[in-house]
Coordinates of C-alpha atoms in Angstrom, one line a residue:
X256 CA 0.0 0.0 0.0
X257 CA 1.1 3.6 -0.4
X258 CA 0.1 7.2 -0.4
X259 CA 0.2 8.7 -3.9
X260 CA 0.1 12.3 -5.1
X261 CA 0.0 13.6 -8.7
X262 CA -0.2 17.0 -10.2
X263 CA -0.7 18.0 -13.9
X264 CA 0.1 21.7 -14.4
X265 CA -1.1 23.0 -17.7
X266 CA 1.8 25.5 -17.7
X267 CA 5.5 24.7 -17.2
X268 CA 5.2 26.0 -13.6
X269 CA 5.6 23.8 -10.5
X270 CA 3.6 24.3 -7.4
X271 CA 4.3 23.3 -3.8
X272 CA 2.2 20.6 -2.2
X273 CA 0.2 21.4 1.0
X274 CA 2.5 20.5 3.9
X275 CA -0.2 18.9 5.9
X276 CA -1.3 16.7 3.0
X277 CA 2.4 15.6 2.6
X278 CA 2.5 14.5 6.3
X279 CA -0.6 12.4 5.9
X280 CA 0.8 10.8 2.7
X281 CA 4.1 9.9 4.5
X282 CA 2.2 8.2 7.3
X283 CA 0.5 6.0 4.8
X284 CA 3.9 4.9 3.4
X285 CA 6.6 4.9 6.1
X286 CA 9.1 2.6 4.2
X287 CA 10.0 4.7 1.2
X288 CA 9.4 8.2 -0.2
X289 CA 10.3 9.4 -3.7
X290 CA 9.4 12.2 -6.1
X291 CA 9.6 12.6 -9.8
X292 CA 8.8 15.5 -12.1
X293 CA 9.2 16.2 -15.8
X294 CA 7.7 18.3 -18.7
X295 CA 5.0 16.7 -20.8
X296 CA 2.5 17.5 -23.6
X297 CA 5.2 18.8 -26.0
X298 CA 6.9 20.5 -23.0
X299 CA 4.1 22.9 -22.3
X300 CA 2.7 20.9 -19.3
X301 CA 4.4 19.7 -16.2
X302 CA 3.8 16.3 -14.4
X303 CA 4.7 15.8 -10.7
X304 CA 4.6 12.4 -9.0
X305 CA 5.1 11.7 -5.3
X306 CA 4.7 8.3 -3.6
X307 CA 5.2 6.9 -0.1
X308 CA 5.3 3.2 0.2
X309 CA 4.2 0.8 2.9
X310 CA 6.3 -2.4 2.1
X311 CA 4.0 -5.4 2.0
X312 CA 5.4 -8.0 -0.4
X313 CA 8.5 -9.0 -2.4
X314 CA 11.5 -6.7 -2.5
X315 CA 10.9 -3.1 -1.4
X316 CA 10.2 -1.2 -4.7
X317 CA 10.3 2.6 -4.4
X318 CA 7.6 4.6 -6.2
X319 CA 7.0 6.4 -8.5
X320 CA 8.2 3.4 -10.6
X321 CA 9.7 4.5 -14.0
X322 CA 10.6 1.9 -16.6
X323 CA 13.2 2.2 -19.4
X324 CA 10.6 3.5 -21.8
X325 CA 9.7 6.4 -19.6
X326 CA 6.4 5.1 -18.4
X327 CA 5.6 6.0 -14.8
X328 CA 3.4 4.0 -12.4
X329 CA 2.1 4.8 -8.9
X330 CA 0.3 1.7 -7.6
X331 CA -1.6 1.6 -4.4
X332 CA -3.0 -2.0 -4.4
X333 CA -2.6 -5.7 -3.8
X334 CA -2.8 -8.4 -6.4
X335 CA -4.6 -11.4 -4.8
X336 CA -5.4 -13.2 -8.1
X337 CA -6.1 -12.9 -11.8
X338 CA -2.4 -12.4 -12.8
X339 CA 0.6 -14.2 -11.5
X340 CA 2.7 -12.5 -8.8
X341 CA 5.1 -14.8 -7.0
X342 CA 5.7 -14.3 -3.2
X343 CA 9.2 -12.9 -3.8
X344 CA 8.0 -10.5 -6.5
X345 CA 6.7 -7.0 -6.1
X346 CA 3.3 -6.3 -7.7
X347 CA 4.2 -2.7 -8.6
X348 CA 7.0 -3.8 -10.9
X349 CA 4.9 -6.6 -12.4
X350 CA 1.9 -4.3 -13.1
X351 CA 4.2 -1.7 -14.7
X352 CA 5.8 -4.2 -16.9
X353 CA 2.5 -5.6 -18.1
X354 CA 1.0 -2.1 -18.6
X355 CA 4.0 -1.0 -20.7
X356 CA 3.5 -4.0 -22.9
X357 CA -0.1 -3.1 -23.7
X358 CA -0.3 -1.9 -27.4
X359 CA -3.7 -0.2 -27.1
X360 CA -6.6 0.8 -24.8
X361 CA -8.3 -2.6 -25.2
X362 CA -5.2 -4.5 -23.9
X363 CA -4.9 -2.0 -21.0
X364 CA -8.5 -2.6 -20.0
X365 CA -8.1 -6.4 -20.3
X366 CA -5.1 -6.3 -17.9
X367 CA -6.9 -4.1 -15.3
X368 CA -10.0 -6.3 -15.6
X369 CA -8.0 -9.4 -14.8
X370 CA -6.6 -8.1 -11.4
X371 CA -8.3 -9.5 -8.3
X372 CA -7.7 -7.4 -5.2
X373 CA -7.9 -3.7 -4.2
X374 CA -6.2 -1.0 -6.3
X375 CA -5.8 2.6 -7.1
X376 CA -3.3 3.6 -9.7
X377 CA -1.9 6.6 -11.6
X378 CA 0.0 5.7 -14.8
X379 CA 1.7 8.0 -17.2
X380 CA 2.0 6.4 -20.7
X381 CA 4.9 8.0 -22.4
X382 CA 3.9 6.9 -25.9
X383 CA 1.2 9.4 -26.7
X384 CA 1.4 11.4 -23.5
X385 CA -1.6 9.8 -21.8
X386 CA -2.5 9.8 -18.1
X387 CA -4.5 6.8 -16.8
X388 CA -6.0 6.6 -13.3
X389 CA -8.8 4.9 -11.4
X390 CA -10.0 2.7 -8.6
X391 CA -11.0 -1.0 -8.5
X392 CA -14.6 -2.2 -8.9
X393 CA -15.4 -1.8 -5.2
X394 CA -13.3 1.3 -4.6
X395 CA -11.3 -0.4 -1.8
X396 CA -8.5 2.2 -2.0
X397 CA -8.9 5.9 -1.7
X398 CA -8.3 8.4 -4.5
X399 CA -9.4 12.1 -4.5
X400 CA -9.3 14.7 -7.2
X401 CA -9.7 18.5 -7.7
X402 CA -8.9 21.1 -10.4
X403 CA -7.8 24.6 -9.7
X404 CA -8.9 26.5 -12.8
X405 CA -7.1 29.8 -11.8
X406 CA -3.7 28.3 -12.0
X407 CA -4.6 25.3 -14.3
X408 CA -3.5 22.5 -12.0
X409 CA -5.2 19.1 -11.8
X410 CA -4.4 17.0 -8.7
X411 CA -4.9 13.4 -7.6
X412 CA -4.1 12.2 -4.1
X413 CA -4.8 9.4 -1.6
X414 CA -5.7 11.8 1.1
X415 CA -6.1 15.6 1.4
X416 CA -6.1 18.1 4.3
X417 CA -9.6 19.1 5.5
X418 CA -11.3 22.5 5.6
X419 CA -12.2 25.2 8.1
X420 CA -15.2 26.7 6.3
X421 CA -18.4 24.6 5.5
X422 CA -18.9 24.0 1.8
X423 CA -15.5 25.4 0.7
X424 CA -13.7 22.2 -0.2
X425 CA -12.9 21.4 -3.9
X426 CA -11.8 17.8 -3.1
X427 CA -14.1 15.0 -4.2
X428 CA -13.6 11.2 -4.3
X429 CA -12.9 9.8 -7.7
X430 CA -16.0 7.6 -8.5
X431 CA -15.1 3.9 -8.6
X432 CA -17.0 3.4 -11.8
X433 CA -14.2 2.6 -14.2
X434 CA -10.8 4.0 -15.3
X435 CA -10.1 7.4 -16.7
X436 CA -7.7 8.6 -19.4
X437 CA -6.5 12.1 -20.0
X438 CA -4.8 13.2 -23.3
X439 CA -2.1 15.4 -21.9
X440 CA -1.2 17.0 -25.2
X441 CA -4.9 17.9 -25.8
X442 CA -5.1 19.4 -22.3
X443 CA -2.0 21.6 -23.1
X444 CA -3.5 22.8 -26.3
X445 CA -7.0 23.6 -24.9
X446 CA -5.9 24.8 -21.5
X447 CA -8.5 22.5 -19.8
X448 CA -8.7 18.9 -18.6
X449 CA -11.1 16.4 -20.1
X450 CA -11.5 12.8 -19.0
X451 CA -12.3 9.8 -21.2
X452 CA -14.1 7.2 -19.1
X453 CA -13.9 3.5 -19.6
X454 CA -16.6 2.1 -17.3
X455 CA -17.1 -1.3 -15.8
X456 CA -19.4 -3.3 -18.1
X457 CA -23.0 -3.3 -17.2
X458 CA -22.7 -0.3 -14.9
X459 CA -24.4 2.9 -16.0
X460 CA -22.8 5.3 -13.5
X461 CA -22.3 8.3 -15.7
X462 CA -24.5 10.4 -13.3
X463 CA -22.2 9.6 -10.4
X464 CA -19.2 10.9 -12.5
X465 CA -21.1 14.0 -13.6
X466 CA -21.8 14.9 -9.9
X467 CA -18.2 14.4 -8.9
X468 CA -16.2 15.8 -11.8
X469 CA -14.0 18.7 -10.5
X470 CA -15.3 22.1 -11.4
X471 CA -13.7 23.3 -14.7
X472 CA -13.2 19.7 -16.0
X473 CA -15.3 17.7 -18.5
X474 CA -15.7 14.0 -19.2
X475 CA -17.1 11.8 -21.9
X476 CA -17.6 8.1 -22.4
X477 CA -14.9 6.7 -24.7
X478 CA -16.0 6.8 -28.4
X479 CA -15.1 3.2 -29.1
X480 CA -17.5 2.0 -26.3
X481 CA -14.7 0.1 -24.7
X482 CA -15.3 -1.1 -21.1
X483 CA -13.7 -3.1 -18.3
X484 CA -15.0 -6.6 -17.7
X485 CA -16.9 -6.7 -14.3
X486 CA -15.1 -9.0 -11.8
X487 CA -18.4 -10.3 -10.4
X488 CA -21.5 -11.8 -11.9
X489 CA -24.8 -9.9 -11.8
X490 CA -26.9 -10.2 -8.6
X491 CA -29.4 -13.0 -8.6
X492 CA -32.9 -11.4 -8.9
X493 CA -35.0 -14.5 -8.3
X494 CA -38.1 -14.1 -6.1
X495 CA -39.6 -17.1 -4.2
X496 CA -42.9 -18.3 -5.5
X497 CA -44.5 -18.7 -2.1
X498 CA -45.3 -15.8 0.2
X499 CA -43.2 -15.8 3.4
X500 CA -44.9 -15.4 6.7
X501 CA -43.1 -13.4 9.3
X502 CA -42.4 -15.3 12.5
X503 CA -41.1 -12.8 15.1
X504 CA -42.1 -15.0 18.1
X505 CA -39.4 -17.6 17.4
X506 CA -37.0 -17.9 20.3
X507 CA -33.4 -17.2 19.1
X508 CA -30.9 -19.9 19.9
X509 CA -28.0 -21.8 18.4
X510 CA -30.4 -24.7 18.2
X511 CA -32.4 -22.8 15.5
X512 CA -29.3 -22.9 13.3
X513 CA -28.7 -26.6 14.0
X514 CA -32.2 -27.4 12.7
X515 CA -31.6 -25.4 9.5
X516 CA -28.3 -27.2 8.9
X517 CA -30.1 -30.6 8.7
X518 CA -30.9 -30.0 5.0
X519 CA -28.3 -31.4 2.7
X520 CA -28.8 -28.6 0.2
X521 CA -28.4 -26.0 2.9
X522 CA -25.2 -27.7 4.1
X523 CA -23.7 -27.7 0.7
X524 CA -24.3 -23.9 0.3
X525 CA -22.8 -23.2 3.7
X526 CA -19.7 -25.3 3.0
X527 CA -19.2 -23.6 -0.3
X528 CA -19.3 -20.2 1.3
X529 CA -16.9 -21.3 4.0
X530 CA -14.5 -22.5 1.3
X531 CA -14.5 -19.3 -0.7
X532 CA -14.3 -17.1 2.3
X533 CA -11.5 -19.2 3.8
X534 CA -9.5 -18.8 0.6
X535 CA -10.1 -15.0 0.6
X536 CA -8.7 -14.9 4.2
X537 CA -5.8 -17.1 3.3
X538 CA -4.8 -14.8 0.4
X539 CA -4.9 -11.8 2.7
X540 CA -3.0 -13.3 5.6
X541 CA -0.3 -14.8 3.5
X542 CA 0.5 -11.8 1.3
X543 CA 2.9 -10.2 3.8
X544 CA 6.4 -8.8 3.6
X545 CA 9.0 -11.4 2.7
X546 CA 10.8 -11.8 6.0
X547 CA 13.7 -14.1 6.9
X548 CA 14.6 -15.3 10.3
X549 CA 17.7 -13.2 10.5
X550 CA 15.7 -10.1 9.7
X551 CA 15.2 -7.5 12.5
X552 CA 11.5 -7.6 11.5
X553 CA 11.1 -11.2 12.5
X554 CA 9.5 -11.9 15.8
X555 CA 7.3 -14.9 16.7
X556 CA 6.0 -12.9 19.6
X557 CA 4.5 -10.1 17.5
X558 CA 1.3 -10.4 15.4
X559 CA 1.4 -9.6 11.7
X560 CA -2.4 -9.8 11.4
X561 CA -5.0 -7.9 13.4
X562 CA -8.8 -7.9 13.2
X563 CA -11.3 -5.1 13.9
X564 CA -13.1 -7.1 16.6
X565 CA -16.5 -6.6 18.2
X566 CA -17.2 -10.3 19.0
X567 CA -20.0 -10.1 16.4
X568 CA -20.5 -12.7 13.7
X569 CA -18.5 -10.9 11.0
X570 CA -15.3 -10.5 13.0
X571 CA -15.7 -13.9 14.7
X572 CA -15.7 -15.7 11.4
X573 CA -12.7 -13.8 10.2
X574 CA -10.9 -14.7 13.4
X575 CA -11.7 -18.4 13.0
X576 CA -10.6 -18.5 9.4
X577 CA -7.4 -16.5 10.1
X578 CA -6.6 -19.1 12.8
X579 CA -6.7 -21.8 10.1
X580 CA -4.1 -20.1 8.0
X581 CA -1.7 -18.4 10.4
X582 CA 1.0 -20.6 12.1
X583 CA -0.1 -21.4 15.6
X584 CA 3.0 -19.9 17.2
X585 CA 2.1 -16.4 15.8
X586 CA -0.4 -14.3 17.8
X587 CA -3.4 -12.7 16.3
X588 CA -4.4 -9.2 17.6
X589 CA -8.1 -8.6 18.2
X590 CA -8.7 -4.8 18.2
X591 CA -11.7 -3.8 20.4
X592 CA -12.5 -0.1 20.8
X593 CA -14.6 1.5 23.5
X594 CA -15.5 5.1 24.2
X595 CA -15.9 6.1 27.8
X596 CA -19.4 6.1 29.1
X597 CA -20.6 9.3 30.7
X598 CA -21.0 9.3 34.5
X599 CA -24.6 8.9 35.4
X600 CA -26.1 12.1 36.9
X601 CA -26.5 11.9 40.7
X602 CA -30.2 11.7 41.6
X603 CA -31.8 12.9 44.9
X604 CA -31.6 10.3 47.6
X605 CA -35.3 9.9 48.0
X606 CA -35.8 9.2 44.3
X607 CA -32.8 6.8 44.4
X608 CA -34.3 4.9 47.3
X609 CA -37.6 4.6 45.5
X610 CA -36.0 3.3 42.4
X611 CA -34.0 0.7 44.4
X612 CA -37.2 -0.7 45.9
X613 CA -38.6 -1.1 42.4
X614 CA -35.5 -3.0 41.2
X615 CA -35.3 -6.7 41.7
X616 CA -32.1 -8.5 42.4
X617 CA -31.4 -9.5 38.9
X618 CA -31.8 -6.0 37.6
X619 CA -29.4 -4.7 40.3
X620 CA -26.8 -7.3 39.4
X621 CA -27.1 -6.4 35.7
X622 CA -26.6 -2.7 36.4
X623 CA -23.6 -3.4 38.6
X624 CA -22.1 -5.5 35.8
X625 CA -22.7 -2.8 33.3
X626 CA -21.2 -0.1 35.5
X627 CA -18.2 -2.1 36.6
X628 CA -16.1 -0.1 34.1
X629 CA -16.8 3.1 32.2
X630 CA -15.5 1.2 29.1
X631 CA -17.9 -1.8 29.4
X632 CA -19.7 -0.8 26.3
X633 CA -21.7 -3.5 24.4
X634 CA -18.9 -4.3 21.9
X635 CA -16.5 -4.8 24.9
X636 CA -18.8 -7.3 26.5
X637 CA -19.5 -9.2 23.3
X638 CA -15.8 -9.0 22.4
X639 CA -14.8 -10.7 25.7
X640 CA -17.4 -13.4 25.1
X641 CA -16.1 -13.9 21.6
X642 CA -12.5 -14.1 22.9
X643 CA -13.6 -17.0 25.2
X644 CA -15.1 -18.9 22.2
X645 CA -11.9 -18.4 20.2
X646 CA -9.8 -19.6 23.1
X647 CA -11.9 -22.7 23.5
X648 CA -11.6 -23.4 19.7
X649 CA -7.8 -23.0 19.8
X650 CA -6.2 -22.7 23.3
X651 CA -2.7 -23.0 21.8
X652 CA -3.1 -19.6 19.9
X653 CA -2.1 -16.4 21.7
X654 CA -5.1 -14.2 21.2
X655 CA -4.2 -10.6 22.0
X656 CA -7.5 -9.0 23.0
X657 CA -6.5 -5.3 22.8
X658 CA -8.8 -3.1 24.9
X659 CA -8.6 0.3 23.2
X660 CA -10.2 2.8 25.6
X661 CA -10.9 6.3 24.4
X662 CA -11.9 9.3 26.5
X663 CA -13.8 12.3 25.2
X664 CA -10.7 14.5 25.6
X665 CA -8.5 12.3 23.5
X666 CA -11.3 11.9 20.9
X667 CA -11.6 15.7 20.5
X668 CA -7.9 16.1 20.3
X669 CA -7.2 13.5 17.7
X670 CA -10.3 14.4 15.6
X671 CA -8.9 17.9 15.2
X672 CA -5.3 16.9 14.7
X673 CA -5.8 14.0 12.3
X674 CA -9.2 12.4 11.8
X675 CA -11.1 15.4 10.4
X676 CA -8.6 15.5 7.5
X677 CA -8.7 11.7 6.9
X678 CA -12.5 11.6 6.7
X679 CA -12.6 14.6 4.4
X680 CA -14.2 15.1 1.9
X681 CA -17.0 13.1 3.6
X682 CA -18.7 15.1 6.2
X683 CA -21.7 13.5 7.9
X684 CA -22.3 12.6 11.5
X685 CA -22.0 8.9 10.6
X686 CA -18.7 9.6 8.8
X687 CA -17.4 11.2 12.0
X688 CA -18.6 8.4 14.3
X689 CA -17.3 5.5 12.1
X690 CA -14.1 7.4 11.1
X691 CA -13.1 8.1 14.7
X692 CA -14.0 4.6 15.9
X693 CA -12.0 2.9 13.1
X694 CA -9.0 5.3 13.5
X695 CA -8.6 4.5 17.2
X696 CA -9.2 0.8 16.7
X697 CA -6.6 0.6 13.9
X698 CA -4.0 2.5 15.9
X699 CA -4.1 -0.6 18.2
X700 CA -3.0 1.2 21.3
X701 CA -4.5 -0.1 24.5
X702 CA -4.1 -2.8 27.1
X703 CA -4.1 -6.6 27.2
X704 CA -4.9 -8.8 30.2
X705 CA -2.5 -11.6 31.1
X706 CA -3.0 -13.7 34.2
X707 CA -5.5 -11.2 35.6
X708 CA -3.1 -8.3 35.1
X709 CA -3.3 -5.6 32.5
X710 CA -0.3 -4.2 30.6
X711 CA 0.1 -1.5 28.0
X712 CA 0.1 -2.9 24.5
X713 CA 0.3 -1.6 20.9
X714 CA -0.5 -3.9 18.0
X715 CA 2.5 -4.5 15.6
X716 CA 0.2 -5.8 12.8
X717 CA 0.5 -4.1 9.5
X718 CA -2.5 -5.8 8.0
X719 CA -6.0 -5.3 9.5
X720 CA -8.9 -7.5 8.5
X721 CA -12.3 -5.8 8.6
X722 CA -15.8 -7.2 8.1
X723 CA -17.1 -4.6 5.7
X724 CA -19.2 -6.1 3.0
X725 CA -21.0 -8.8 5.0
X726 CA -24.0 -6.6 6.0
X727 CA -24.3 -5.1 2.5
X728 CA -24.5 -8.5 0.8
X729 CA -26.4 -10.5 3.5
X730 CA -29.1 -8.0 4.6
X731 CA -27.5 -7.2 8.0
X732 CA -28.8 -3.7 8.5
X733 CA -32.1 -2.7 10.1
X734 CA -33.1 -0.8 6.9
X735 CA -33.1 -4.2 5.1
X736 CA -35.9 -5.4 7.4
X737 CA -37.8 -2.2 6.8
X738 CA -37.6 -2.6 3.1
X739 CA -38.5 -6.3 3.3
X740 CA -41.5 -5.5 5.4
X741 CA -42.7 -2.8 2.9
X742 CA -41.8 -4.4 -0.4
X743 CA -41.0 -8.1 0.2
X744 CA -38.1 -9.9 -1.5
X745 CA -38.3 -7.7 -4.6
X746 CA -37.6 -4.6 -2.5
X747 CA -34.9 -6.3 -0.5
X748 CA -33.1 -7.3 -3.7
X749 CA -33.2 -3.7 -4.9
X750 CA -31.8 -2.5 -1.6
X751 CA -28.9 -5.0 -1.7
X752 CA -28.1 -4.1 -5.3
X753 CA -27.9 -0.4 -4.2
X754 CA -25.7 -1.3 -1.1
X755 CA -22.9 -2.9 -3.2
X756 CA -23.1 -0.2 -5.8
X757 CA -22.5 2.6 -3.3
X758 CA -20.1 0.9 -0.9
X759 CA -17.1 2.7 -2.4
X760 CA -18.5 6.2 -1.7
X761 CA -20.1 5.4 1.7
X762 CA -17.4 3.4 3.4
X763 CA -14.3 2.1 1.6
X764 CA -12.4 5.3 0.6
X765 CA -12.9 6.7 4.1
X766 CA -11.9 3.6 5.9
X767 CA -8.8 3.2 3.7
X768 CA -7.7 6.7 4.5
X769 CA -8.4 6.3 8.3
X770 CA -6.6 2.9 8.7
X771 CA -3.7 3.9 6.3
X772 CA -2.9 6.8 8.6
X773 CA -1.2 4.4 10.9
X774 CA 1.0 2.8 8.2
X775 CA -1.3 -0.2 8.1
X776 CA -3.3 -1.8 5.4
X777 CA -7.0 -2.6 5.5
X778 CA -8.1 -5.9 3.8
X779 CA -11.7 -6.8 3.1
X780 CA -12.2 -10.6 2.8
X781 CA -16.0 -10.3 2.4
X782 CA -15.3 -8.2 -0.7
X783 CA -13.0 -10.7 -2.3
X784 CA -14.2 -11.1 -5.9
X785 CA -14.8 -14.8 -5.5
X786 CA -16.8 -14.3 -2.3
X787 CA -19.0 -11.6 -4.0
X788 CA -19.4 -13.8 -7.1
X789 CA -20.7 -16.7 -5.0
X790 CA -23.0 -14.6 -2.9
X791 CA -24.3 -12.8 -6.0
X792 CA -25.1 -16.1 -7.6
X793 CA -27.4 -17.2 -4.8
X794 CA -31.1 -16.3 -4.5
X795 CA -31.7 -13.8 -1.7
X796 CA -33.6 -16.3 0.5
X797 CA -30.5 -18.5 0.7
X798 CA -28.6 -15.5 2.2
X799 CA -31.1 -14.1 4.6
X800 CA -34.6 -14.9 5.9
X801 CA -36.0 -11.7 7.3
X802 CA -39.2 -13.5 8.3
X803 CA -37.1 -14.8 11.2
X804 CA -36.3 -12.6 14.2
X805 CA -33.1 -10.6 14.8
X806 CA -30.1 -12.7 15.6
X807 CA -31.2 -15.4 13.1
X808 CA -32.8 -14.0 10.0
X809 CA -30.3 -11.3 9.0
X810 CA -27.1 -12.8 7.6
X811 CA -28.6 -16.2 8.0
X812 CA -26.2 -17.9 5.7
X813 CA -23.2 -16.5 7.6
X814 CA -24.8 -17.6 10.9
X815 CA -25.0 -21.1 9.6
X816 CA -21.3 -20.9 8.6
X817 CA -20.5 -19.8 12.1
X818 CA -22.3 -22.8 13.5
X819 CA -20.6 -25.1 11.1
X820 CA -17.2 -23.7 12.1
X821 CA -17.9 -24.5 15.8
X822 CA -18.9 -21.1 17.1
X823 CA -21.6 -20.8 19.8
X824 CA -23.6 -17.9 21.1
X825 CA -21.8 -15.4 18.8
X826 CA -23.6 -17.0 15.9
X827 CA -26.9 -15.6 17.1
X828 CA -25.9 -12.1 18.2
X829 CA -28.1 -9.4 16.5
X830 CA -26.4 -6.8 14.3
X831 CA -25.1 -3.8 16.2
X832 CA -23.6 -0.9 14.4
X833 CA -20.1 0.1 15.4
X834 CA -21.1 3.7 16.5
X835 CA -23.5 2.2 19.0
X836 CA -21.6 -0.9 20.0
X837 CA -18.5 1.2 20.8
X838 CA -20.7 4.0 22.3
X839 CA -19.0 6.8 20.4
X840 CA -22.5 7.9 19.3
X841 CA -23.3 8.6 23.0
X842 CA -20.5 11.0 23.4
X843 CA -22.0 13.7 21.2
X844 CA -25.3 15.4 20.5
X845 CA -28.0 12.7 20.9
X846 CA -30.4 14.5 18.7
X847 CA -28.2 14.4 15.6
X848 CA -29.2 12.3 12.6
X849 CA -26.5 10.1 10.9
X850 CA -27.0 12.0 7.6
X851 CA -26.6 15.5 9.1
X852 CA -23.5 17.5 8.2
X853 CA -21.0 17.2 11.1
X854 CA -19.5 20.5 12.1
X855 CA -17.0 18.7 14.4
X856 CA -15.2 17.6 11.2
X857 CA -14.3 21.2 10.3
X858 CA -10.7 22.1 10.9
X859 CA -10.1 24.8 13.5

């Protein structure tokens, strides 16, 4: 992974980068920094490249990477399949070599279409003075753009500094709808930047591009109607013939899942999903820096993999599958974030005594348990329960359950110093809550408990597995139940199709910027191309049954996988959003809506 920055100046002049943006880019890539600049477009334009590399595989390869023909590549991605990259090879060098061998646009698109894994790239093609750039099908890596018409400078970057005035930012996320091509010579002649779009086949996303094109720029679909081949099959739109009756009175238990697994057909579907998801995890925990035993990086006591961990079904399954593919002597870090609960207001003694009389013993015990620590938020409680299940499944593994405790003072400080810039240009209350929670979790700084004693601990893992993509594909959100109740399976299918189409703009760019700020890389097994392919091929009733109650019906197929993998109570935990499970939502104005603009994200 890396932080990349590119500027095309339509004059021969060079311009200084924003110092704060440079700092953020360097944190994304702490292992190598390099710059490259040269005139282009018959010498009337100027191209500037800057890249900061986080070394993940093969030999460390500084970027920008320039080949003998003068082509330049900045590659922020991981090749997990589609084209061959050996463990000792670096994918940047391989991709550049293959791009330079492409004789026309069709071959370039065929190459990019074949790559399985997350990517963002900027590629200067010397022959013809063309600039190519874009994001993968799901937009798993961040890329922002803007155009300053006054000075004629077009900029692309992984991350950009935030703003202090509402509505004044020119930065926008590059839509993950295809790849873009700029004729640099034509831009020099016209004094303006125009993009040629090569979309993913079957996706009519021109409206998304139109709304996101930087002011002063234009775009058009390529005249040859060329497109990238979609890496996943279309969503199965089948609707069951029989009307489903809602059964909210069913008692939720692991036994419900055991009954459903009796069917041979159901077991086959479950086992197939376990297989493709296990392979997705294997690819992501094995594609790590090439380290030998005499290297200073080698330590069997340090984890190379961490998981954003709430104890919920998504993270539990990732932990179980990672356990299968990581040598047992290596620890796995489970990153569990909690925001300090506010102290309850002291009530008058008479009122307090009255309440005590009303409370029965069980309620009193429950309250005492909940208030035993100001960080005993729901995700901390389910996380500890999940840890116990994992320890039972593999007691030989060292599971580092990292309790990451955040006070309001630290939240406010780090939001202003770092997080507001990383979330930018997104700006809602939900972006603030999730962005802050993920940033603190990914930092991995907290405490672990060993033999009843706590000690300070900071995760060493450079790779962080996250469960994003499970809810979007398997109807995990409460809005899916609402849609199902209103419009049945047809409405639910439409909702799921929309979820996957917008995941790049709602979640993935933001989370990549936030996690990358720690010099760590986010990996998304649930968005592996083979996993999405398999889930897309299934009818919706195989994936979820929203006629069943919470804790069973949503993500039903994943719950059955959890039971098959040997998990217990975590398999029937209802979905709980991170902002509520970590209690960050309780720290701010309780009357805010998730979609409201968040003034806390403005830079002071």
